[in-house]
Amino acid sequence: MAQRKRQLVSNELTEAALQLLASNGFDAVTIDEIATAAGVSKRTFFRYFASKEDVVVQFLAGMGADMHTALAARPAGERPSAALRHTVGVPIATCADHSDRALRVVQLILRTPALHARFLERQAQWRDDLAAELAHRLGRDPGTDLYPRLAAGMALTAFDAVLHRWSGSDGAEDPDELIDRAFAVIAPALDAV
Amino acid sequence: MAQRKRQLVSNELTEAALQLLASNGFDAVTIDEIATAAGVSKRTFFRYFASKEDVVVQFLAGMGADMHTALAARPAGERPSAALRHTVGVPIATCADHSDRALRVVQLILRTPALHARFLERQAQWRDDLAAELAHRLGRDPGTDLYPRLAAGMALTAFDAVLHRWSGSDGAEDPDELIDRAFAVIAPALDAV
DNA sequence: TGACACCTTGACACCGAGTGACAGCAGGGG
DNA sequence: CCCCTGCTGTCACTCGGTGTCAAGGTGTCA
């Protein structure tokens, strides 16, 4: 009961925030306005989201965990380029599925410096997680070997480039094809011993 | 005359900020404290720096421009891996030269989420600049070709990994050797047609 | 049904980052 | 000597974010 109500209020808040921020710009909207639009108080907003950026970036919250589990689930002997391509494919597929909303959110993030910074911070966290998983997967020591961190960074660089192009083309370009082209570029480095 | 005084106040502010932030932590120091320590008012602080993060991150301000000009100065026929390795070598050399101060600043940035986010934002700007220069250099169209953005991203991934290791080892590891090892990993992708 | 505990909420006060406006104070040139 | 310019401190203000407290709804047990 209480859980469902919490989820309801959270959705209401996210809905109001996304609509207001996307149409008026990030800085022109105050948290009081978002909260009022959702029918709650400013104090309640901060009981659901840690910051103004959070209500937007949390939209991409599960992606990190999704990628980590996706990488862990790949067959053991698979080449790193293939494993990472499927890993990065997970959040991209999520975007493509909800392309209407995801596109608006991504464009808002990439165009707003404060949001972009938070997004990059989250990506850095993803990179650390993927690097740890890769090191474990390949039996490499992350303390002395640069490869895991570099490989995870390259995969996320590809992810970022694809996202950038996808948002720049207003969703016209096919994300899956873009990933394939990006991984064709970085694969030689990922698979070289 | 006025210019020299401006520079003097700016240095005073940076000095006070770096010392206070490094010893007390980013969140525990207010701008009033920094300004008072430098002998000016809070309002004057904001006439020199746009934000609390800025006073730390601006320490790395020139690096972006330095890398851009360094890349533009490389011989035309040089392989991308070699050109980018020298490009990334510039800010690393700057760090190594002022290793005492640079190390403290980098460690502060990597350990403080707000600073890390701003730093990543700045790196993203560098990547855009380097990608544009690379595209111009190689005669590629950045509108359709993913390579320039990916190559710049990989080079900065290497930069980031090196910085991380350098700061994690308290400056014990040799940055130049770390870059060489990192570029040995990513070079196959940079130089593949 | 009533009493109790628990959770959520709004109201209020508060702090710190950041900005706009204004007045005062230096120095440099006429 | 005066005026113009640039820098500065003060003040008042907005907004993001947090701690506290009292009030209201809900579920449980007797």
CSV table of C-alpha atoms (C1' of nucleotides) in Angstrom, one decimal:
chain,number,residue,atom,x,y,z
A,1,MET,CA,0.0,0.0,0.0
A,2,ALA,CA,2.5,2.6,1.2
A,3,GLN,CA,5.0,1.3,-1.4
A,4,ARG,CA,2.5,1.8,-4.2
A,5,LYS,CA,1.8,5.3,-3.0
A,6,ARG,CA,5.5,6.1,-2.9
A,7,GLN,CA,5.9,4.9,-6.4
A,8,LEU,CA,2.9,6.9,-7.5
A,9,VAL,CA,4.2,10.2,-6.0
A,10,SER,CA,7.7,9.4,-7.5
A,11,ASN,CA,6.2,9.0,-10.9
A,12,GLU,CA,4.1,12.2,-10.6
A,13,LEU,CA,7.3,14.1,-9.6
A,14,THR,CA,9.3,12.7,-12.5
A,15,GLU,CA,6.5,13.4,-14.9
A,16,ALA,CA,6.1,17.0,-13.8
A,17,ALA,CA,9.9,17.6,-13.7
A,18,LEU,CA,10.6,16.2,-17.2
A,19,GLN,CA,7.8,18.2,-18.7
A,20,LEU,CA,8.7,21.5,-17.1
A,21,LEU,CA,12.5,21.1,-17.5
A,22,ALA,CA,12.3,20.0,-21.2
A,23,SER,CA,10.1,22.9,-22.2
A,24,ASN,CA,11.5,25.7,-20.0
A,25,GLY,CA,15.1,24.8,-19.6
A,26,PHE,CA,16.9,23.4,-16.5
A,27,ASP,CA,17.8,26.7,-14.8
A,28,ALA,CA,14.5,28.5,-15.4
A,29,VAL,CA,12.5,26.0,-13.4
A,30,THR,CA,12.6,26.0,-9.6
A,31,ILE,CA,12.0,22.9,-7.4
A,32,ASP,CA,9.0,24.7,-5.8
A,33,GLU,CA,7.4,24.8,-9.2
A,34,ILE,CA,8.1,21.1,-9.9
A,35,ALA,CA,6.7,20.1,-6.5
A,36,THR,CA,3.7,22.3,-6.8
A,37,ALA,CA,3.0,20.9,-10.3
A,38,ALA,CA,3.1,17.4,-8.8
A,39,GLY,CA,0.9,18.5,-5.9
A,40,VAL,CA,3.4,18.1,-3.1
A,41,SER,CA,5.8,20.4,-1.1
A,42,LYS,CA,9.4,21.2,-1.9
A,43,ARG,CA,10.4,19.2,1.2
A,44,THR,CA,8.7,16.1,-0.1
A,45,PHE,CA,10.6,16.5,-3.4
A,46,PHE,CA,13.9,16.1,-1.6
A,47,ARG,CA,12.5,13.0,0.2
A,48,TYR,CA,12.3,11.3,-3.2
A,49,PHE,CA,15.3,12.8,-5.0
A,50,ALA,CA,18.7,13.9,-3.7
A,51,SER,CA,19.1,16.9,-6.0
A,52,LYS,CA,17.5,18.7,-8.9
A,53,GLU,CA,19.8,16.8,-11.3
A,54,ASP,CA,18.8,13.5,-9.7
A,55,VAL,CA,15.2,13.6,-11.0
A,56,VAL,CA,16.5,13.6,-14.5
A,57,VAL,CA,19.6,11.4,-14.2
A,58,GLN,CA,17.8,8.8,-12.1
A,59,PHE,CA,15.9,8.0,-15.2
A,60,LEU,CA,19.1,6.2,-16.3
A,61,ALA,CA,19.6,4.7,-12.9
A,62,GLY,CA,19.3,1.0,-13.6
A,63,MET,CA,21.5,1.1,-16.7
A,64,GLY,CA,24.7,0.7,-14.7
A,65,ALA,CA,23.5,-2.4,-12.9
A,66,ASP,CA,22.0,-3.8,-16.1
A,67,MET,CA,25.3,-3.5,-17.9
A,68,HIS,CA,27.2,-5.1,-15.1
A,69,THR,CA,25.0,-8.1,-15.0
A,70,ALA,CA,24.9,-8.3,-18.8
A,71,LEU,CA,28.6,-8.4,-18.9
A,72,ALA,CA,28.8,-11.0,-16.1
A,73,ALA,CA,26.3,-13.2,-18.0
A,74,ARG,CA,28.3,-13.4,-21.2
A,75,PRO,CA,30.0,-16.7,-22.0
A,76,ALA,CA,33.5,-17.0,-20.5
A,77,GLY,CA,35.4,-17.6,-23.6
A,78,GLU,CA,33.9,-14.8,-25.7
A,79,ARG,CA,36.1,-12.1,-27.1
A,80,PRO,CA,36.1,-8.9,-25.2
A,81,SER,CA,34.9,-6.9,-28.1
A,82,ALA,CA,31.8,-9.1,-28.5
A,83,ALA,CA,31.1,-9.2,-24.8
A,84,LEU,CA,31.4,-5.5,-24.4
A,85,ARG,CA,29.3,-4.8,-27.5
A,86,HIS,CA,26.5,-6.8,-26.1
A,87,THR,CA,27.0,-5.1,-22.7
A,88,VAL,CA,26.7,-1.6,-24.3
A,89,GLY,CA,23.8,-2.8,-26.3
A,90,VAL,CA,21.6,-3.2,-23.2
A,91,PRO,CA,21.2,0.5,-22.3
A,92,ILE,CA,21.0,1.4,-26.0
A,93,ALA,CA,18.1,-1.1,-26.4
A,94,THR,CA,16.4,0.5,-23.4
A,95,CYS,CA,16.7,3.9,-25.1
A,96,ALA,CA,15.4,2.6,-28.4
A,97,ASP,CA,12.4,0.9,-26.7
A,98,HIS,CA,11.2,4.1,-25.0
A,99,SER,CA,12.6,6.3,-27.8
A,100,ASP,CA,9.9,9.0,-27.3
A,101,ARG,CA,10.8,9.8,-23.7
A,102,ALA,CA,14.4,8.7,-23.7
A,103,LEU,CA,15.2,11.0,-26.6
A,104,ARG,CA,13.9,14.0,-24.8
A,105,VAL,CA,15.7,13.1,-21.6
A,106,VAL,CA,19.0,12.5,-23.4
A,107,GLN,CA,18.8,15.7,-25.4
A,108,LEU,CA,18.0,17.6,-22.2
A,109,ILE,CA,21.0,16.1,-20.5
A,110,LEU,CA,23.5,16.7,-23.3
A,111,ARG,CA,22.4,20.3,-23.6
A,112,THR,CA,22.5,21.2,-19.9
A,113,PRO,CA,26.0,21.5,-18.4
A,114,ALA,CA,24.9,20.6,-14.9
A,115,LEU,CA,23.1,17.5,-16.1
A,116,HIS,CA,25.8,16.5,-18.4
A,117,ALA,CA,28.3,16.7,-15.6
A,118,ARG,CA,26.2,14.4,-13.4
A,119,PHE,CA,25.7,12.0,-16.3
A,120,LEU,CA,29.5,11.8,-16.9
A,121,GLU,CA,30.0,11.1,-13.2
A,122,ARG,CA,27.6,8.3,-13.4
A,123,GLN,CA,29.4,6.9,-16.5
A,124,ALA,CA,32.6,7.0,-14.6
A,125,GLN,CA,31.0,4.8,-11.9
A,126,TRP,CA,29.9,2.4,-14.7
A,127,ARG,CA,33.4,2.3,-16.0
A,128,ASP,CA,34.8,1.4,-12.7
A,129,ASP,CA,32.3,-1.4,-12.3
A,130,LEU,CA,32.8,-2.8,-15.8
A,131,ALA,CA,36.6,-2.6,-15.4
A,132,ALA,CA,36.3,-4.7,-12.2
A,133,GLU,CA,34.1,-7.2,-13.9
A,134,LEU,CA,36.4,-7.4,-16.9
A,135,ALA,CA,39.5,-7.9,-14.7
A,136,HIS,CA,37.7,-10.7,-12.9
A,137,ARG,CA,36.6,-12.2,-16.2
A,138,LEU,CA,40.0,-12.2,-17.8
A,139,GLY,CA,42.0,-13.0,-14.7
A,140,ARG,CA,43.9,-9.7,-14.9
A,141,ASP,CA,45.1,-7.7,-11.9
A,142,PRO,CA,43.5,-4.3,-12.0
A,143,GLY,CA,46.2,-3.0,-9.7
A,144,THR,CA,49.0,-3.4,-12.3
A,145,ASP,CA,47.2,-4.0,-15.6
A,146,LEU,CA,45.8,-1.0,-17.4
A,147,TYR,CA,43.8,-3.1,-19.9
A,148,PRO,CA,40.5,-3.5,-17.9
A,149,ARG,CA,40.0,0.2,-17.3
A,150,LEU,CA,41.0,1.1,-20.8
A,151,ALA,CA,38.7,-1.5,-22.3
A,152,ALA,CA,35.7,-0.4,-20.2
A,153,GLY,CA,36.6,3.2,-21.1
A,154,MET,CA,36.7,2.5,-24.8
A,155,ALA,CA,33.3,0.7,-24.7
A,156,LEU,CA,31.8,3.6,-22.9
A,157,THR,CA,33.4,6.0,-25.3
A,158,ALA,CA,31.6,4.1,-28.0
A,159,PHE,CA,28.4,4.3,-26.0
A,160,ASP,CA,28.8,8.0,-25.6
A,161,ALA,CA,29.5,8.7,-29.3
A,162,VAL,CA,26.5,6.7,-30.3
A,163,LEU,CA,24.2,8.5,-27.8
A,164,HIS,CA,25.6,11.8,-29.1
A,165,ARG,CA,24.8,10.9,-32.7
A,166,TRP,CA,21.5,9.5,-31.9
A,167,SER,CA,20.4,12.6,-30.0
A,168,GLY,CA,21.9,14.9,-32.6
A,169,SER,CA,19.8,13.2,-35.3
A,170,ASP,CA,16.7,13.4,-33.2
A,171,GLY,CA,16.5,9.6,-33.2
A,172,ALA,CA,16.6,9.2,-36.9
A,173,GLU,CA,19.8,7.1,-37.0
A,174,ASP,CA,19.6,3.5,-35.9
A,175,PRO,CA,21.4,3.0,-32.6
A,176,ASP,CA,22.2,-0.6,-33.2
A,177,GLU,CA,23.9,0.1,-36.5
A,178,LEU,CA,25.8,3.0,-34.9
A,179,ILE,CA,27.1,0.7,-32.2
A,180,ASP,CA,28.3,-1.9,-34.7
A,181,ARG,CA,30.2,0.8,-36.6
A,182,ALA,CA,31.7,2.1,-33.4
A,183,PHE,CA,32.8,-1.3,-32.2
A,184,ALA,CA,34.3,-2.0,-35.6
A,185,VAL,CA,36.7,0.9,-34.9
A,186,ILE,CA,37.7,-0.1,-31.3
A,187,ALA,CA,37.6,-3.8,-31.6
A,188,PRO,CA,41.2,-4.2,-32.8
A,189,ALA,CA,42.4,-2.7,-29.4
A,190,LEU,CA,39.9,-4.7,-27.3
A,191,ASP,CA,40.9,-8.0,-28.8
A,192,ALA,CA,44.6,-7.6,-29.1
A,193,VAL,CA,46.1,-9.7,-26.4
B,1,MET,CA,49.4,47.8,-13.1
B,2,ALA,CA,45.8,46.8,-12.6
B,3,GLN,CA,46.4,43.6,-14.5
B,4,ARG,CA,49.2,42.7,-12.1
B,5,LYS,CA,47.0,43.3,-9.1
B,6,ARG,CA,44.3,41.2,-10.5
B,7,GLN,CA,46.8,38.3,-11.1
B,8,LEU,CA,48.0,38.8,-7.5
B,9,VAL,CA,44.5,38.6,-6.0
B,10,SER,CA,43.7,35.6,-8.1
B,11,ASN,CA,46.8,33.7,-7.0
B,12,GLU,CA,46.1,34.6,-3.4
B,13,LEU,CA,42.6,33.2,-3.7
B,14,THR,CA,43.7,30.0,-5.4
B,15,GLU,CA,46.4,29.5,-2.8
B,16,ALA,CA,44.0,29.9,0.1
B,17,ALA,CA,41.4,27.7,-1.6
B,18,LEU,CA,43.7,24.8,-2.4
B,19,GLN,CA,45.2,24.8,1.1
B,20,LEU,CA,41.8,24.9,2.9
B,21,LEU,CA,40.0,22.5,0.6
B,22,ALA,CA,42.8,19.9,0.6
B,23,SER,CA,43.1,19.8,4.4
B,24,ASN,CA,39.4,20.2,5.4
B,25,GLY,CA,37.6,18.6,2.5
B,26,PHE,CA,35.5,20.3,-0.2
B,27,ASP,CA,32.1,20.5,1.6
B,28,ALA,CA,33.5,21.6,5.0
B,29,VAL,CA,34.9,24.9,3.6
B,30,THR,CA,32.7,27.8,2.8
B,31,ILE,CA,33.5,30.5,0.3
B,32,ASP,CA,33.4,33.1,3.0
B,33,GLU,CA,36.3,31.3,4.7
B,34,ILE,CA,38.3,31.1,1.5
B,35,ALA,CA,37.7,34.8,0.7
B,36,THR,CA,38.6,35.8,4.3
B,37,ALA,CA,41.7,33.8,4.2
B,38,ALA,CA,42.7,35.6,1.0
B,39,GLY,CA,41.8,39.0,2.6
B,40,VAL,CA,38.9,39.8,0.3
B,41,SER,CA,35.1,39.5,0.4
B,42,LYS,CA,32.9,36.7,-0.8
B,43,ARG,CA,31.6,39.0,-3.6
B,44,THR,CA,35.1,39.5,-4.9
B,45,PHE,CA,35.7,35.7,-4.9
B,46,PHE,CA,32.9,35.4,-7.5
B,47,ARG,CA,34.4,38.2,-9.6
B,48,TYR,CA,37.4,35.9,-10.1
B,49,PHE,CA,35.8,32.4,-10.2
B,50,ALA,CA,32.4,31.4,-11.5
B,51,SER,CA,31.8,28.8,-8.8
B,52,LYS,CA,33.4,27.0,-5.9
B,53,GLU,CA,34.5,24.1,-8.2
B,54,ASP,CA,36.0,26.6,-10.6
B,55,VAL,CA,38.8,27.7,-8.3
B,56,VAL,CA,40.1,24.1,-8.3
B,57,VAL,CA,39.3,23.0,-11.9
B,58,GLN,CA,40.6,26.2,-13.4
B,59,PHE,CA,44.0,25.0,-12.2
B,60,LEU,CA,43.8,22.7,-15.3
B,61,ALA,CA,42.4,25.4,-17.5
B,62,GLY,CA,45.1,25.8,-20.1
B,63,MET,CA,45.5,22.1,-20.7
B,64,GLY,CA,42.6,21.9,-23.2
B,65,ALA,CA,44.1,24.6,-25.4
B,66,ASP,CA,47.6,23.2,-24.9
B,67,MET,CA,46.4,19.8,-26.2
B,68,HIS,CA,44.6,21.3,-29.1
B,69,THR,CA,47.6,23.3,-30.3
B,70,ALA,CA,49.9,20.4,-29.6
B,71,LEU,CA,47.9,18.2,-31.9
B,72,ALA,CA,47.7,20.8,-34.6
B,73,ALA,CA,51.5,21.1,-34.5
B,74,ARG,CA,52.2,17.4,-35.1
B,75,PRO,CA,53.5,16.6,-38.6
B,76,ALA,CA,50.7,15.9,-41.1
B,77,GLY,CA,51.7,12.4,-42.1
B,78,GLU,CA,52.2,11.1,-38.5
B,79,ARG,CA,50.1,8.1,-37.4
B,80,PRO,CA,47.2,9.0,-35.2
B,81,SER,CA,48.5,6.9,-32.3
B,82,ALA,CA,51.8,8.8,-32.3
B,83,ALA,CA,50.2,12.2,-32.7
B,84,LEU,CA,47.7,11.6,-29.9
B,85,ARG,CA,50.3,10.1,-27.6
B,86,HIS,CA,52.3,13.3,-27.9
B,87,THR,CA,49.1,15.4,-27.4
B,88,VAL,CA,48.2,13.6,-24.2
B,89,GLY,CA,51.8,13.8,-23.1
B,90,VAL,CA,51.6,17.6,-22.8
B,91,PRO,CA,49.2,17.9,-19.8
B,92,ILE,CA,50.9,14.9,-18.2
B,93,ALA,CA,54.2,16.6,-18.5
B,94,THR,CA,52.7,19.7,-16.9
B,95,CYS,CA,51.5,17.5,-14.0
B,96,ALA,CA,54.9,15.9,-13.7
B,97,ASP,CA,56.7,19.3,-13.6
B,98,HIS,CA,54.6,20.6,-10.8
B,99,SER,CA,54.1,17.2,-9.2
B,100,ASP,CA,54.0,18.6,-5.7
B,101,ARG,CA,50.9,20.8,-6.2
B,102,ALA,CA,49.4,18.9,-9.2
B,103,LEU,CA,49.2,15.7,-7.2
B,104,ARG,CA,47.3,17.3,-4.4
B,105,VAL,CA,44.9,19.0,-6.8
B,106,VAL,CA,44.3,15.8,-8.8
B,107,GLN,CA,43.7,13.7,-5.7
B,108,LEU,CA,41.3,16.3,-4.3
B,109,ILE,CA,39.4,16.3,-7.6
B,110,LEU,CA,39.2,12.5,-7.9
B,111,ARG,CA,38.0,12.1,-4.3
B,112,THR,CA,35.3,14.9,-4.4
B,113,PRO,CA,32.2,14.0,-6.5
B,114,ALA,CA,31.3,17.6,-7.3
B,115,LEU,CA,34.8,18.4,-8.5
B,116,HIS,CA,35.1,15.1,-10.4
B,117,ALA,CA,31.9,15.9,-12.3
B,118,ARG,CA,33.2,19.3,-13.3
B,119,PHE,CA,36.5,17.8,-14.4
B,120,LEU,CA,34.7,15.2,-16.5
B,121,GLU,CA,32.7,18.0,-18.1
B,122,ARG,CA,35.9,19.8,-19.0
B,123,GLN,CA,37.3,16.6,-20.4
B,124,ALA,CA,34.2,16.2,-22.6
B,125,GLN,CA,35.0,19.7,-24.0
B,126,TRP,CA,38.5,18.7,-24.7
B,127,ARG,CA,37.3,15.6,-26.5
B,128,ASP,CA,35.1,17.7,-28.8
B,129,ASP,CA,38.0,20.0,-29.6
B,130,LEU,CA,40.4,17.1,-30.3
B,131,ALA,CA,37.8,15.3,-32.4
B,132,ALA,CA,37.3,18.4,-34.6
B,133,GLU,CA,41.1,18.8,-35.0
B,134,LEU,CA,41.5,15.1,-35.8
B,135,ALA,CA,38.7,15.3,-38.4
B,136,HIS,CA,40.3,18.3,-40.0
B,137,ARG,CA,43.7,16.6,-39.9
B,138,LEU,CA,42.6,13.4,-41.5
B,139,GLY,CA,40.0,14.9,-43.9
B,140,ARG,CA,37.2,13.0,-42.3
B,141,ASP,CA,33.6,14.3,-42.0
B,142,PRO,CA,32.7,14.4,-38.3
B,143,GLY,CA,29.1,14.5,-39.3
B,144,THR,CA,29.1,10.9,-40.7
B,145,ASP,CA,32.3,9.4,-39.4
B,146,LEU,CA,32.5,8.1,-35.9
B,147,TYR,CA,36.3,7.7,-35.9
B,148,PRO,CA,37.4,11.2,-34.8
B,149,ARG,CA,35.2,11.3,-31.8
B,150,LEU,CA,36.1,7.7,-30.9
B,151,ALA,CA,39.9,8.3,-31.3
B,152,ALA,CA,39.8,11.5,-29.2
B,153,GLY,CA,37.7,9.6,-26.6
B,154,MET,CA,40.2,6.7,-26.5
B,155,ALA,CA,43.1,9.1,-26.1
B,156,LEU,CA,41.4,10.8,-23.2
B,157,THR,CA,40.5,7.4,-21.7
B,158,ALA,CA,44.2,6.7,-21.6
B,159,PHE,CA,44.8,10.1,-20.1
B,160,ASP,CA,42.2,9.4,-17.4
B,161,ALA,CA,43.5,5.9,-16.6
B,162,VAL,CA,47.1,7.3,-16.3
B,163,LEU,CA,45.9,10.1,-14.1
B,164,HIS,CA,44.0,7.7,-11.9
B,165,ARG,CA,47.0,5.4,-11.4
B,166,TRP,CA,49.4,8.3,-10.9
B,167,SER,CA,47.2,9.8,-8.2
B,168,GLY,CA,46.5,6.3,-6.6
B,169,SER,CA,50.2,5.7,-6.3
B,170,ASP,CA,50.8,9.1,-4.7
B,171,GLY,CA,53.0,10.0,-7.7
B,172,ALA,CA,55.2,7.0,-7.3
B,173,GLU,CA,54.6,5.6,-10.8
B,174,ASP,CA,56.2,7.3,-13.8
B,175,PRO,CA,53.5,9.0,-15.8
B,176,ASP,CA,55.4,8.8,-19.1
B,177,GLU,CA,55.8,5.1,-18.8
B,178,LEU,CA,52.2,4.6,-18.0
B,179,ILE,CA,51.1,6.6,-21.1
B,180,ASP,CA,53.3,4.4,-23.2
B,181,ARG,CA,51.7,1.3,-21.8
B,182,ALA,CA,48.2,2.7,-22.2
B,183,PHE,CA,48.9,3.7,-25.8
B,184,ALA,CA,50.3,0.3,-26.6
B,185,VAL,CA,46.8,-1.0,-25.8
B,186,ILE,CA,44.8,1.4,-27.8
B,187,ALA,CA,47.1,2.0,-30.7
B,188,PRO,CA,45.8,-0.9,-32.8
B,189,ALA,CA,42.4,0.8,-32.9
B,190,LEU,CA,43.8,4.3,-33.5
B,191,ASP,CA,45.9,3.2,-36.5
B,192,ALA,CA,43.6,0.7,-38.2
B,193,VAL,CA,42.4,2.6,-41.3
C,1,DT,C1',-14.0,0.1,19.1
C,2,DG,C1',-10.1,2.2,21.1
C,3,DA,C1',-5.1,2.7,21.9
C,4,DC,C1',-0.7,2.4,20.2
C,5,DA,C1',3.1,2.5,16.9
C,6,DC,C1',4.8,3.7,12.3
C,7,DC,C1',5.3,6.3,8.2
C,8,DT,C1',4.6,10.2,5.4
C,9,DT,C1',3.7,14.9,4.9
C,10,DG,C1',3.8,20.1,5.2
C,11,DA,C1',5.4,24.1,7.6
C,12,DC,C1',9.1,26.6,9.3
C,13,DA,C1',13.7,28.0,10.2
C,14,DC,C1',18.1,27.7,8.7
C,15,DC,C1',22.7,27.5,5.9
C,16,DG,C1',25.5,28.2,1.9
C,17,DA,C1',26.1,29.1,-3.2
C,18,DG,C1',25.5,32.6,-6.4
C,19,DT,C1',23.7,37.4,-8.3
C,20,DG,C1',22.2,42.3,-8.8
C,21,DA,C1',22.5,46.9,-7.3
C,22,DC,C1',24.8,50.6,-5.3
C,23,DA,C1',28.1,53.5,-3.1
C,24,DG,C1',33.0,54.3,-2.0
C,25,DC,C1',37.8,54.4,-3.2
C,26,DA,C1',41.9,54.0,-5.8
C,27,DG,C1',44.7,55.8,-9.8
C,28,DG,C1',45.5,58.0,-14.3
C,29,DG,C1',44.7,61.6,-17.8
C,30,DG,C1',42.7,66.0,-19.1
D,1,DC,C1',42.0,69.9,-9.6
D,2,DC,C1',38.4,67.2,-11.6
D,3,DC,C1',36.6,63.5,-13.9
D,4,DC,C1',36.6,58.9,-15.7
D,5,DT,C1',37.5,54.1,-15.1
D,6,DG,C1',38.0,49.9,-12.7
D,7,DC,C1',37.9,47.4,-8.5
D,8,DT,C1',36.0,46.6,-4.1
D,9,DG,C1',32.8,45.8,0.1
D,10,DT,C1',28.0,45.9,1.7
D,11,DC,C1',23.5,44.7,1.4
D,12,DA,C1',19.5,42.4,0.0
D,13,DC,C1',17.8,38.7,-2.5
D,14,DT,C1',16.8,34.0,-4.9
D,15,DC,C1',17.3,29.3,-4.9
D,16,DG,C1',19.1,24.6,-3.7
D,17,DG,C1',19.3,21.7,0.1
D,18,DT,C1',18.7,20.1,5.2
D,19,DG,C1',17.1,19.5,10.2
D,20,DT,C1',13.2,19.7,13.2
D,21,DC,C1',8.7,19.2,14.7
D,22,DA,C1',3.8,18.7,14.9
D,23,DA,C1',-0.2,16.7,12.4
D,24,DG,C1',-2.6,13.2,9.8
D,25,DG,C1',-3.3,8.6,7.8
D,26,DT,C1',-2.8,3.6,8.3
D,27,DG,C1',-2.1,-1.0,10.3
D,28,DT,C1',-2.1,-3.9,14.4
D,29,DC,C1',-3.3,-5.7,18.7
D,30,DA,C1',-6.4,-6.0,22.6
